[in-house]
XYZ file of C-alpha atoms in Angstrom:
148
model
C 4.187 -12.715 -5.860
C 6.006 -9.566 -4.020
C 6.898 -9.572 -0.486
C 8.493 -6.704 1.466
C 9.868 -8.566 3.789
C 10.607 -12.515 4.168
C 9.635 -14.792 6.552
C 10.125 -18.707 6.782
C 6.391 -19.306 5.875
C 5.614 -16.117 4.217
C 3.964 -17.390 1.251
C 3.160 -20.786 -0.130
C 1.008 -21.186 -3.228
C 0.045 -19.905 -6.196
C -0.875 -16.590 -7.773
C -4.591 -16.386 -6.836
C -7.224 -14.894 -9.670
C -10.306 -13.082 -7.768
C -13.663 -12.074 -8.563
C -13.510 -8.211 -8.484
C -15.326 -5.375 -9.423
C -13.677 -2.183 -10.776
C -15.461 0.792 -11.538
C -14.185 4.823 -11.428
C -15.046 5.365 -8.254
C -13.437 1.987 -6.560
C -12.340 -1.411 -6.982
C -13.034 -4.205 -4.782
C -12.254 -7.916 -4.579
C -13.474 -10.798 -2.504
C -11.495 -13.043 -0.580
C -12.031 -15.855 1.411
C -10.012 -16.057 4.387
C -9.608 -19.125 6.397
C -7.971 -19.341 9.898
C -5.881 -22.378 10.172
C -3.952 -23.956 13.336
C -1.300 -26.337 12.170
C 0.880 -27.961 14.852
C 2.812 -31.302 15.610
C 0.365 -32.609 17.913
C -1.766 -35.279 16.542
C -2.270 -36.143 12.952
C -6.015 -34.434 12.856
C -7.078 -32.700 9.314
C -10.535 -30.809 10.031
C -12.414 -30.316 8.102
C -10.895 -32.899 5.053
C -10.430 -30.658 2.517
C -7.010 -29.143 4.458
C -5.522 -32.575 3.162
C -4.524 -30.398 0.100
C -3.020 -27.435 2.558
C -1.068 -30.642 4.270
C 0.194 -32.124 1.183
C 1.292 -28.807 -0.099
C 3.301 -28.152 3.018
C 4.848 -31.491 3.273
C 6.332 -30.637 -0.418
C 7.732 -27.136 0.949
C 9.337 -29.100 4.093
C 6.834 -27.494 6.817
C 5.948 -30.816 8.655
C 3.065 -30.179 10.712
C 1.192 -33.319 11.241
C -2.574 -31.586 12.524
C -4.408 -28.653 10.572
C -7.813 -27.482 12.193
C -9.674 -24.650 10.550
C -10.799 -22.433 13.271
C -12.555 -20.033 11.072
C -13.960 -19.079 7.633
C -15.302 -15.874 5.713
C -15.366 -13.886 2.717
C -14.212 -10.337 2.799
C -14.764 -7.646 0.735
C -11.264 -5.819 0.311
C -11.306 -2.262 -1.295
C -8.484 0.257 -1.331
C -10.368 2.781 0.863
C -10.874 0.902 4.266
C -9.013 -2.275 5.160
C -11.201 -5.171 6.052
C -10.021 -7.343 9.134
C -10.477 -11.117 10.318
C -10.263 -11.681 13.672
C -7.715 -14.027 14.971
C -8.255 -16.774 18.229
C -4.898 -15.152 19.735
C -6.712 -12.059 20.165
C -4.995 -9.715 17.620
C -6.725 -8.790 14.083
C -5.272 -9.792 10.165
C -5.476 -6.759 8.059
C -6.223 -6.578 4.440
C -6.270 -3.549 2.181
C -6.564 -3.725 -1.707
C -3.128 -1.618 -3.039
C -4.081 -1.772 -6.916
C -5.669 -4.067 -9.636
C -3.377 -4.470 -12.739
C -4.728 -7.245 -15.681
C -7.123 -8.871 -13.619
C -4.365 -9.763 -10.748
C -5.280 -7.593 -7.268
C -2.340 -6.716 -5.401
C -3.336 -7.027 -1.530
C -1.480 -6.343 1.779
C -1.644 -8.308 4.456
C -1.016 -7.056 7.990
C -0.648 -9.623 10.969
C 0.839 -8.083 14.424
C 4.381 -9.213 15.199
C 4.419 -10.574 11.555
C 6.309 -9.254 8.150
C 3.819 -6.748 6.067
C 3.469 -8.730 2.995
C 1.769 -7.599 -0.191
C 0.606 -10.708 -2.348
C -0.779 -10.945 -5.473
C -4.235 -12.555 -5.762
C -6.262 -13.656 -8.933
C -9.087 -16.578 -9.862
C -7.567 -19.453 -8.541
C -4.840 -21.313 -5.852
C -4.432 -20.449 -2.526
C -1.940 -17.979 -0.372
C -0.666 -19.045 3.080
C 0.282 -16.510 5.640
C 1.935 -17.004 8.717
C -0.046 -15.629 11.135
C 1.840 -16.186 14.624
C 1.873 -18.934 17.443
C -1.236 -20.171 18.931
C -1.839 -23.061 21.482
C 1.190 -25.156 20.332
C 1.164 -24.715 16.604
C 1.354 -21.727 14.160
C -1.880 -19.538 12.930
C -2.023 -19.584 9.154
C -3.762 -17.465 7.084
C -5.118 -18.981 3.622
C -6.408 -16.611 0.820
C -8.200 -18.021 -1.762
C -11.107 -17.367 -4.192
C -14.879 -17.457 -2.084
C -16.334 -20.980 -2.821
C -19.240 -20.929 -5.247
């Protein structure tokens, strides 16, 4: 994964392999975007599928004890127009396709008051991106292939 600026939780995960469509006119990918609140208040993991995220964070020594999904949506990301995700903090995260090569999409993730990152996305795995503080915890964007 390529990162322009590092941060304590810039990206944790594997290269994603995402479904994509490439034509002479436009390249685009579909990305499932979850907004998760990770905190050290309580031990709730909601929904239970976030237990994998909790395990991954513990392996990386990010000892959050509670994980709660706040939103889930599938976005179409392309080079001509940015896709936006509303964050509960009142700001928006912006995703823009920078290019495609050998089935790997490079997507720019811009979140106010966070480092702008270029991440490589493919067909499997998940990328976790810090999205700012919120109600005593941290917002985390989870970028992954759309669920089938």
